[in-house]
Tab-separated table of C-alpha atoms and ligand atoms in Angstrom:
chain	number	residue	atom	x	y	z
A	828	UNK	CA	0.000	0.000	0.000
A	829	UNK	CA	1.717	3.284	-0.649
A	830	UNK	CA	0.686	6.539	-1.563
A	831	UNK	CA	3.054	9.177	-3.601
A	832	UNK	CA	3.077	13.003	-3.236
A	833	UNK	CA	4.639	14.359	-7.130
A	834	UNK	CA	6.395	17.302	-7.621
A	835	UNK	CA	6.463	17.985	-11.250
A	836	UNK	CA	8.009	21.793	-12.091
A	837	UNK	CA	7.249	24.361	-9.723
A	838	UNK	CA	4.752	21.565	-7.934
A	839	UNK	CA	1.127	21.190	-7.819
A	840	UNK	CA	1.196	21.304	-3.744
A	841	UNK	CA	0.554	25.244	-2.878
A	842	UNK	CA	3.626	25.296	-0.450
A	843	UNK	CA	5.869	22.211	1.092
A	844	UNK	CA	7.793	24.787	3.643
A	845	UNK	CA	5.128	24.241	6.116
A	846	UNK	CA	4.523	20.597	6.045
A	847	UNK	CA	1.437	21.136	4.480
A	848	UNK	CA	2.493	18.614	1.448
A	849	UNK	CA	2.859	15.933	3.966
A	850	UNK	CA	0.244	16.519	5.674
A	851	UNK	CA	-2.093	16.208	2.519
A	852	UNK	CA	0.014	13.210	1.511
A	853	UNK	CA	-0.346	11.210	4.665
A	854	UNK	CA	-4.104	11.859	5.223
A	855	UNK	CA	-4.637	10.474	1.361
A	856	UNK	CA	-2.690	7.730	2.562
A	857	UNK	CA	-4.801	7.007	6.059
A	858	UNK	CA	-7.525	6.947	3.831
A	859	UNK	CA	-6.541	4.193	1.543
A	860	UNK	CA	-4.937	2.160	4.084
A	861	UNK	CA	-8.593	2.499	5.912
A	862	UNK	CA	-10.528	1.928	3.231
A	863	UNK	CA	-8.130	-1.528	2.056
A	864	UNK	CA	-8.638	-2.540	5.679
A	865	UNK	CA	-12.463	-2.320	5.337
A	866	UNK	CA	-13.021	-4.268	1.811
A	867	UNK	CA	-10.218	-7.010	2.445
A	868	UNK	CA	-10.417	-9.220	5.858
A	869	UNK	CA	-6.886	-10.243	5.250
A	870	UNK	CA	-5.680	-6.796	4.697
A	871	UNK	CA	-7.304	-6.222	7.713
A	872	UNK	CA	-5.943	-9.533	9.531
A	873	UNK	CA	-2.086	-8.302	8.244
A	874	UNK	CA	-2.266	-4.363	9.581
A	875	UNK	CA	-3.407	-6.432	12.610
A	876	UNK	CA	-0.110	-8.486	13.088
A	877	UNK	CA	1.782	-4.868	13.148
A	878	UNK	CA	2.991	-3.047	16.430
A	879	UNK	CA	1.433	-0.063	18.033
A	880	UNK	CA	4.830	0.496	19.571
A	881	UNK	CA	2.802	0.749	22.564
A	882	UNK	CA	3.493	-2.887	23.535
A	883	UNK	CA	6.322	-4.621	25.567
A	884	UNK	CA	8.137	-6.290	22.776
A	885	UNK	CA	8.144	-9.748	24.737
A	886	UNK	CA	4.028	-9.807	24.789
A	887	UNK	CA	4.059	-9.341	21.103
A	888	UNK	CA	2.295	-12.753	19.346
A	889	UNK	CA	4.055	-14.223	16.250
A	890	UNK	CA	1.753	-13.673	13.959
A	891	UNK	CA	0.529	-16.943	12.032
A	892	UNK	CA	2.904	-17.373	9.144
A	893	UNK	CA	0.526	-18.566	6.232
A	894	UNK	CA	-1.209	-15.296	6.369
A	895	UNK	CA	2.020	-13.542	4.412
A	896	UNK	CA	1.955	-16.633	1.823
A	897	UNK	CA	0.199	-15.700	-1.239
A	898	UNK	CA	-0.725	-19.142	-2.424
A	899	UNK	CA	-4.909	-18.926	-3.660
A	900	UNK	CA	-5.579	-21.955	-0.788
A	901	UNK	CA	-4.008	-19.431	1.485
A	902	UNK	CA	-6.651	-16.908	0.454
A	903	UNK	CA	-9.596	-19.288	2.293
A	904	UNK	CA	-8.240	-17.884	5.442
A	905	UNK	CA	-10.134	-14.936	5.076
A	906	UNK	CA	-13.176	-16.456	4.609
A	907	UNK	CA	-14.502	-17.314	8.191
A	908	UNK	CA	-11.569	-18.700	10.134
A	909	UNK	CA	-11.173	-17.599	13.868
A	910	UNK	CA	-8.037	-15.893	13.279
A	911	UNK	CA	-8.889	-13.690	10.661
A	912	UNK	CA	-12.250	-12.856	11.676
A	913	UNK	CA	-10.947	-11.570	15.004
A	914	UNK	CA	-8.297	-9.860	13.778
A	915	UNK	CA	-10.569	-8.291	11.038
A	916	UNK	CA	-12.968	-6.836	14.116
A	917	UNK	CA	-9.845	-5.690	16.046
A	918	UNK	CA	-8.339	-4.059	13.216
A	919	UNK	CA	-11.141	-1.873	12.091
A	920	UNK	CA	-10.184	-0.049	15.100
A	921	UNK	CA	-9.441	3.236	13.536
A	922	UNK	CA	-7.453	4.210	16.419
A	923	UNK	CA	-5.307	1.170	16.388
A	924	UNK	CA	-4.584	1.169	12.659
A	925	UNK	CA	-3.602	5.082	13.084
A	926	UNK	CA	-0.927	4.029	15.746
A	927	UNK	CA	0.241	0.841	13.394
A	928	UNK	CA	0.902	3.666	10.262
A	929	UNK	CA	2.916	5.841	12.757
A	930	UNK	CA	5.289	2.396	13.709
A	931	UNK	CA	5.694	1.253	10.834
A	932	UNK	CA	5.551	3.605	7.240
A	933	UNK	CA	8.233	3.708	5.597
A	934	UNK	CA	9.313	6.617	3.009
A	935	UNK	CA	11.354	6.665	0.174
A	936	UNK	CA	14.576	7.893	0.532
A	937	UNK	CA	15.521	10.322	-2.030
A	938	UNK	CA	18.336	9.605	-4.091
A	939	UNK	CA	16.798	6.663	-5.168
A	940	UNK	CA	13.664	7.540	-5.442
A	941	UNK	CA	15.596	10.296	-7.993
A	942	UNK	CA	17.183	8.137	-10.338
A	943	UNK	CA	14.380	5.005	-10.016
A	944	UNK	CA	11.525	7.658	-10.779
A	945	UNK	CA	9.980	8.495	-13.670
A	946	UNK	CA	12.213	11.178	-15.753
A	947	UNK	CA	12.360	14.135	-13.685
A	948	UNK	CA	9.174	13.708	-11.442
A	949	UNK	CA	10.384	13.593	-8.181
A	950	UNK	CA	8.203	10.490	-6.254
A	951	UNK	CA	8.188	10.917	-2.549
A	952	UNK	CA	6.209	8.192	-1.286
A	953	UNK	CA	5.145	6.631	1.960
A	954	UNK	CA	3.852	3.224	2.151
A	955	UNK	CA	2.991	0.495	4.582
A	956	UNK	CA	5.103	-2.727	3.668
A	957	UNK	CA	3.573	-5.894	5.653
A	958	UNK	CA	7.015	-7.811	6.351
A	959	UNK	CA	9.651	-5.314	6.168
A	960	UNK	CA	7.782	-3.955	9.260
A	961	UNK	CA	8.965	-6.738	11.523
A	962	UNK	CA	12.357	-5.511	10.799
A	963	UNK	CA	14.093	-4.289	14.446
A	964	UNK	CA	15.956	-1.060	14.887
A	965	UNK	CA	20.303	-1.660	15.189
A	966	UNK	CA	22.995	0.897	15.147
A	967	UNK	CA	24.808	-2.047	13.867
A	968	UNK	CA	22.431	-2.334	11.291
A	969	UNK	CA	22.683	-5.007	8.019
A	970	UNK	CA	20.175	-3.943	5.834
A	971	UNK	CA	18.157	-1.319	4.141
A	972	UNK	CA	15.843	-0.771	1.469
A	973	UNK	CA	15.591	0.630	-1.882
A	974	UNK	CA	12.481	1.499	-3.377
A	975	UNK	CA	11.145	0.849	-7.202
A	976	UNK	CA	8.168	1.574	-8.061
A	977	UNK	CA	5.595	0.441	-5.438
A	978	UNK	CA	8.201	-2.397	-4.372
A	979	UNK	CA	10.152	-2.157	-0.980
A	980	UNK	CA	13.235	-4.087	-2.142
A	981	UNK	CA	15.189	-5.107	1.225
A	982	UNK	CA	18.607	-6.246	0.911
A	983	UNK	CA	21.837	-6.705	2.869
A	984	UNK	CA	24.423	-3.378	3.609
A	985	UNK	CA	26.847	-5.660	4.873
A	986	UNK	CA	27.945	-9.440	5.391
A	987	UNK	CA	25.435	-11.168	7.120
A	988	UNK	CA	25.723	-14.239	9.347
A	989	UNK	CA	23.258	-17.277	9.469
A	990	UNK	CA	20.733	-16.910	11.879
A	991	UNK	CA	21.911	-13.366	12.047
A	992	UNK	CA	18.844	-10.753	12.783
A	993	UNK	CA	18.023	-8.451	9.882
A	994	UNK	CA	18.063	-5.621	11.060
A	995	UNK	CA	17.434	-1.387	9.367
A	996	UNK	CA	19.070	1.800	10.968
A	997	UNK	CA	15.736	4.072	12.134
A	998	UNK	CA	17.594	6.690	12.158
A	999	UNK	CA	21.035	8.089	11.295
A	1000	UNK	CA	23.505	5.636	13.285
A	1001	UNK	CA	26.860	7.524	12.295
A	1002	UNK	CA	26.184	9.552	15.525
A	1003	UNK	CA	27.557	9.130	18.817
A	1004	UNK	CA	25.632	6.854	21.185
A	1005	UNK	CA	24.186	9.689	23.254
A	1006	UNK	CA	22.261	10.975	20.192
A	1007	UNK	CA	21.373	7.588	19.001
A	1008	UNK	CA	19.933	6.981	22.573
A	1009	UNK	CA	17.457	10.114	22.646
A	1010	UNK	CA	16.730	9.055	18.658
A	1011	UNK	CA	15.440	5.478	20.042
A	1012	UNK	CA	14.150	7.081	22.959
A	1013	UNK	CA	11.552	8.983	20.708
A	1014	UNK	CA	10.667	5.865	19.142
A	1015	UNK	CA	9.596	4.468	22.694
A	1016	UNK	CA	12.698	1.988	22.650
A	1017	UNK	CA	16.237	1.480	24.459
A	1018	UNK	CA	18.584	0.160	21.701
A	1019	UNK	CA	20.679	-2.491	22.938
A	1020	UNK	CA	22.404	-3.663	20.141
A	1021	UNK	CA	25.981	-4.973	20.264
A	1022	UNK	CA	27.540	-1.447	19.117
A	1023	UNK	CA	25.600	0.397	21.640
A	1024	UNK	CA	26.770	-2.319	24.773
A	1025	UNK	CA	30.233	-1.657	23.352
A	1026	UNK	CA	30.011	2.268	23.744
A	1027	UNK	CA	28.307	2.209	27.092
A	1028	UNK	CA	29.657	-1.045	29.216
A	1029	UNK	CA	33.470	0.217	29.747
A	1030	UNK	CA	34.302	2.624	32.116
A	1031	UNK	CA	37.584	3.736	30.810
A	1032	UNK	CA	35.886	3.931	26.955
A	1033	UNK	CA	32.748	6.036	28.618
A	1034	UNK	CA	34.464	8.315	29.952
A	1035	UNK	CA	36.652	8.785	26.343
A	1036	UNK	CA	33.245	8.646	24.106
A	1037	UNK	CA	31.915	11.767	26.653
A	1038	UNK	CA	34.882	13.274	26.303
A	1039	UNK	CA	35.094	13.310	22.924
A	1040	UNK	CA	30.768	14.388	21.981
A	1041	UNK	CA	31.960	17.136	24.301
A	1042	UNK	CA	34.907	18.558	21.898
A	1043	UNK	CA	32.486	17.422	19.014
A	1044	UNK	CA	29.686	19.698	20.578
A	1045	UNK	CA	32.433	22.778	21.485
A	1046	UNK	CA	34.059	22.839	18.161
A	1047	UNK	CA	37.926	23.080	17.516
A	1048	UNK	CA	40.227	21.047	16.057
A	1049	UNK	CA	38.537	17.687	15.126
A	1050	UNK	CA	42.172	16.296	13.848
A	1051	UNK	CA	43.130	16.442	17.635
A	1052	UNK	CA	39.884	14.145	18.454
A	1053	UNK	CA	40.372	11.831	15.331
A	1054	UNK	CA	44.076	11.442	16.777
A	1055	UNK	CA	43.331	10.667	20.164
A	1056	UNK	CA	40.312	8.380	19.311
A	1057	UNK	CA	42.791	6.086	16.440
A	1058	UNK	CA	45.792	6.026	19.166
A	1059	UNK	CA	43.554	4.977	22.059
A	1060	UNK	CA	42.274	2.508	19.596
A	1061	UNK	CA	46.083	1.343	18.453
A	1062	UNK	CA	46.920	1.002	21.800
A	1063	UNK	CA	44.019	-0.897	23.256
A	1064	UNK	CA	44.764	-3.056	20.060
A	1065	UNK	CA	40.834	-2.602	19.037
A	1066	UNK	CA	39.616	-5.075	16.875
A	1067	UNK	CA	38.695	-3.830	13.506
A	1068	UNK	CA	34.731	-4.245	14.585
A	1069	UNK	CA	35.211	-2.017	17.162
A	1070	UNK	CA	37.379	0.481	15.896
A	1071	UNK	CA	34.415	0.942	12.450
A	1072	UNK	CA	31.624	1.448	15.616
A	1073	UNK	CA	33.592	4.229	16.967
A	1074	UNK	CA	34.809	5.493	14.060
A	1075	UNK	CA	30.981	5.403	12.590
A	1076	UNK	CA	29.903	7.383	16.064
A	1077	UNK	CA	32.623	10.027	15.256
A	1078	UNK	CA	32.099	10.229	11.722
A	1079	UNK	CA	31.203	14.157	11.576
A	1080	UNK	CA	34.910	15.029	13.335
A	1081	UNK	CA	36.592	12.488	10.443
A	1082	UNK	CA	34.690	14.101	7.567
A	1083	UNK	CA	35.381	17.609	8.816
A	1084	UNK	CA	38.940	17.029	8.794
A	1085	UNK	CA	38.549	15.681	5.142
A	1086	UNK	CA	36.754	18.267	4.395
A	1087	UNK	CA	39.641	20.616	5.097
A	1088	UNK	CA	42.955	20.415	3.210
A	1089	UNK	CA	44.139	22.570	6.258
A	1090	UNK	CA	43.631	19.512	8.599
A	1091	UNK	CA	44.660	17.079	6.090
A	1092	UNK	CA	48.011	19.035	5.895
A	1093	UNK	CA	48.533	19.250	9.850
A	1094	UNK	CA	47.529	15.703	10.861
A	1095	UNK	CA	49.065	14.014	7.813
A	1096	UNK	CA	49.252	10.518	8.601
A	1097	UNK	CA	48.003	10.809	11.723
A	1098	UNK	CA	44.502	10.306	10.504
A	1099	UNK	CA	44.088	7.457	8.619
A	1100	UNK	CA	42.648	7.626	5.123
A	1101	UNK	CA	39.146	8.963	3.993
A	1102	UNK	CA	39.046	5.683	1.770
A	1103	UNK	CA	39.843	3.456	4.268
A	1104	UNK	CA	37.769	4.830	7.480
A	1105	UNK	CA	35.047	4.791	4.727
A	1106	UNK	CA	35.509	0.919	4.287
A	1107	UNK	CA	36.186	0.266	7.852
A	1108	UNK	CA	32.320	1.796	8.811
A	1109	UNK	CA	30.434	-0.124	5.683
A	1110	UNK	CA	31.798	-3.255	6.409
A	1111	UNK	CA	30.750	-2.985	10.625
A	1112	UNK	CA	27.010	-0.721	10.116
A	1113	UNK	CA	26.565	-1.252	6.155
A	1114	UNK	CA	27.137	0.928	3.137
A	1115	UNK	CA	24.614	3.970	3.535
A	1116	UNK	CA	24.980	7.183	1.637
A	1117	UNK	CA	27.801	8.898	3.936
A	1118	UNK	CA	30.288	6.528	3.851
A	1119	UNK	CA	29.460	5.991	-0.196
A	1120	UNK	CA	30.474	9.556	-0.738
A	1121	UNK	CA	33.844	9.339	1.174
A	1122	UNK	CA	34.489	6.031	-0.272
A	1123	UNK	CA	34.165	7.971	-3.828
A	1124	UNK	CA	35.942	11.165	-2.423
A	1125	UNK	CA	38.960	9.296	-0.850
A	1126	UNK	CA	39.565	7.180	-4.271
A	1127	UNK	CA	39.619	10.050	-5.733
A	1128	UNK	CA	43.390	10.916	-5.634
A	1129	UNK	CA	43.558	7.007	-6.984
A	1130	UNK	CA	42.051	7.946	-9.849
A	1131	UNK	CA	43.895	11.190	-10.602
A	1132	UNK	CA	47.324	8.679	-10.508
A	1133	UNK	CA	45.050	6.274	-12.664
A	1134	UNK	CA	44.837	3.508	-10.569
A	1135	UNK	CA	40.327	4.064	-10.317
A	1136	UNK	CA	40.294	0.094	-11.928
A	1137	UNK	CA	42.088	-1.198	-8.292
A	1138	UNK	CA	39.386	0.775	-6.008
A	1139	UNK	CA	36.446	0.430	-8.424
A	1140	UNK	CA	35.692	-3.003	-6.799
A	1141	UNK	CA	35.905	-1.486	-3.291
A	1142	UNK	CA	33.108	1.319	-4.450
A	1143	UNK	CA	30.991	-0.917	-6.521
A	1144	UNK	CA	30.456	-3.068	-3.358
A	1145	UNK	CA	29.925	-0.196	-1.361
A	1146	UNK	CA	27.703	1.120	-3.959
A	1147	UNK	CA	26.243	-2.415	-3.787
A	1148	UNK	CA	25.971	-2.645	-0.167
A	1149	UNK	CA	23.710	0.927	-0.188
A	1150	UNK	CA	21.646	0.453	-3.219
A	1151	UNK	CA	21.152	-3.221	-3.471
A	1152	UNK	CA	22.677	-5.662	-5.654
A	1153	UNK	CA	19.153	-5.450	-8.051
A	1154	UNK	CA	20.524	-2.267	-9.014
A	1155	UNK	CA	22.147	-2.130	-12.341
A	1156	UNK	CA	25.893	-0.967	-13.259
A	1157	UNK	CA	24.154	1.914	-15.057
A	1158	UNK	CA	21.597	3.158	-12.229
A	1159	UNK	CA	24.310	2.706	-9.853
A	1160	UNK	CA	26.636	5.340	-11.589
A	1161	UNK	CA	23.350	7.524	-11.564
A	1162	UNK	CA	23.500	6.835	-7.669
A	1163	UNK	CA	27.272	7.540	-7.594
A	1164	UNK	CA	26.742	11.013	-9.839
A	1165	UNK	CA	23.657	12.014	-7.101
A	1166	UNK	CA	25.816	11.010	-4.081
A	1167	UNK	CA	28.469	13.218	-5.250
A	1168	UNK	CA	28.420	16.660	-4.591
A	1169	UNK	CA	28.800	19.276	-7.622
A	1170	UNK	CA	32.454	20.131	-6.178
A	1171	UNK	CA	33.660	16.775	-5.705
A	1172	UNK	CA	32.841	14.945	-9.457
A	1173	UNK	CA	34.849	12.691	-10.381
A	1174	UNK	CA	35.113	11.073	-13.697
A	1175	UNK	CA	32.864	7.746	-13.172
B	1950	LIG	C1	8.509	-1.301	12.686
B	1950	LIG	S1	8.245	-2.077	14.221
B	1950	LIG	C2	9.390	-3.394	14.199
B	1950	LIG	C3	8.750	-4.731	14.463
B	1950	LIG	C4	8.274	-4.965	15.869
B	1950	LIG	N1	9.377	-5.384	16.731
B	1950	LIG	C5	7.202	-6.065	15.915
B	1950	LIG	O1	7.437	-7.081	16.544
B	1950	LIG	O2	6.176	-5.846	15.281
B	1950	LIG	C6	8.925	-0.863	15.264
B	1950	LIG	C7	8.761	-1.129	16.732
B	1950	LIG	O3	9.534	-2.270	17.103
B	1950	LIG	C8	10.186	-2.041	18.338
B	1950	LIG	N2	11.638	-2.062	18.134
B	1950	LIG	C9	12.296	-1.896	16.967
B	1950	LIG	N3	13.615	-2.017	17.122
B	1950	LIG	C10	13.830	-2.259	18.427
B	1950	LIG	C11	14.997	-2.465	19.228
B	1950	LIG	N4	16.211	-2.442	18.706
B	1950	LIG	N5	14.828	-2.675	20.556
B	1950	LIG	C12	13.593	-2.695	21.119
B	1950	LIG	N6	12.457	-2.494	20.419
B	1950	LIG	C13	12.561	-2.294	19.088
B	1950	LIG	C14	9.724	-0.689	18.858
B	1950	LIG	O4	8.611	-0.907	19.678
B	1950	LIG	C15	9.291	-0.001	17.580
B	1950	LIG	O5	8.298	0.964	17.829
């Protein structure tokens, strides 16, 4: 179920600065999902399996299984068995079905809705996907979505283990853990994923992390945080794991220092490469957007001495690991052009 707000040309929405295009987008939407919840028991019975958010997590009920299969014999559930019908009456609890939307919509994100969109109508969407709502909140996150057409394509960001939990970052997880604490917070959740244990269960490495969000909140030099963070990290031998969560949770002091050739010239080696830190972070919390555009950034001195063939793997499974491996070689240089700033083109 999804509904799309367009923008073609100067719009057909009077004014977007004061939400009031979302606003009009998301009650069209209510009404749909409403109205597919009225005509269809089974619609009904699936919004039903979906949190409020207001439960504990633990009382949740697994849902029964062969109501996602969409085999025809499946299809008799919704005539008349217990489980549907009940769900069906709970469902059509306006109320309830409000809360479910607020859990668990999902929008499309915009790059690709750019490039997978129709020529130069800009689809911002928000839909209710059935399954990819069961899909937990981790800072140390292995998946995310991309979005064609009315299809919610999940797919891996990083190596995943068997019997590993797929898991999507809610919100932006290259932050340090305080802010990703108040972001889960508003969500009605404590995240206790492995990266967030990590940052908080140490005394010694507490104490450093607060330290550190304090010079990233007062300014200053952010080469003289980078440096303390990689030598603390060199001498407590950090595994590689560790070293991408804090380096993720820091990212904004590493990409201000690559962002100024006046750092860059002071720390020198001091601060390891934009390249590298780029595929330290993707291969510990998944390629995402941010670490795509310093992957492309920090090869770019590669390609300048010619060598862009060697480091074209390493961005094409970065670029793979944000946009999903269903996404062609062509789309994906779209992607790469988009994620690129004007200033920073390189020759792709
Ligand atoms: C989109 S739903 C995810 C599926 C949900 N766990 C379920 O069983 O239906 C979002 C809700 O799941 C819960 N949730 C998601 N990630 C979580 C996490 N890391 N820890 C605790 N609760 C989480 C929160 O209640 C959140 O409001």
């Amino acid at each position: 179920m999804m509904a799309k707000a367009v923008a073609i040309g100067r719009g057909v929405l009077q004014d977007t600065t004061d939400g009031g295009e979302k606003m009009v987008v998301w009650k069209d939407f209510v009404g749909k999902v409403l109205d597919a919840a009225e005509k269809c028991p089974r619609t009904a019975a699936l919004i039903h399996t979906l949190s409020t958010g207001e439960e504990q997590q633990d009382d949740l009920v697994v849902p029964e299984m062969a109501l996602f299969r969409q085999e025809p014999e499946d299809l008799s559930l919704t005539d008349g068995t217990n489980m549907v019908r009940e769900g069906t009456q709970e469902v059509l609890d306006v109320d309830r079905i409000l809360k479910v939307l607020d859990v668990n919509c999902l929008t499309e994100d915009a790059p690709a809705a750019d490039v997978l969109g129709n020529n130069g109508i800009v689809n911002c969407g928000v839909g209710l996907w059935i399954l990819p709502s069961f899909i937990n909140h981790s800072c140390h996150p292995n998946a995310r979505r991309t979005h064609v057409g009315d299809h919610a394509i999940v797919h891996a960001s990083r190596d995943i283990k068997a019997g590993e939990e797929i898991t999507f970052p809610y919100f932006d997880v290259l932050v340090p853990v305080s802010k990703r604490r108040e972001a889960s917070r508003a969500w009605g959740f404590e995240c206790k994923c492995d990266r967030c244990r990590f940052e908080s269960e140490d005394f010694t490495l507490k104490q450093e992390i607060l330290k550190s969000e304090n010079d990233l909140v007062n300014g200053g030099d952010m080469g003289a945080l980078v440096v303390r963070l990689e030598e603390r990290m060199r001498k407590s031998m950090a595994k590689e794991r560790r070293k991408a969560f804090l380096r993720a949770s820091f990212w904004s002091a590493y990409s201000a220092v690559y962002d100024s050739d006046k750092l860059v010239r002071k720390w020198g080696r001091r601060v390891p490469s934009e390249a590298l830190v780029a595929e330290s972070i993707a291969d510990a919390v998944g390629g995402n957007e941010n670490v795509l555009r310093a992957m492309l950034r920090g090869s770019k001195d590669a390609n300048g001495c010619g060598n862009w063939l060697e480091v074209e793997d390493k961005v094409v499974r970065i670029g793979r690991a944000t946009y999903g491996k269903v996404v062609k070689r062509h789309a994906m240089r779209a992607l790469f052009r988009l994620t690129l700033d004007a200033n920073n083109n390189i020759n792709l």
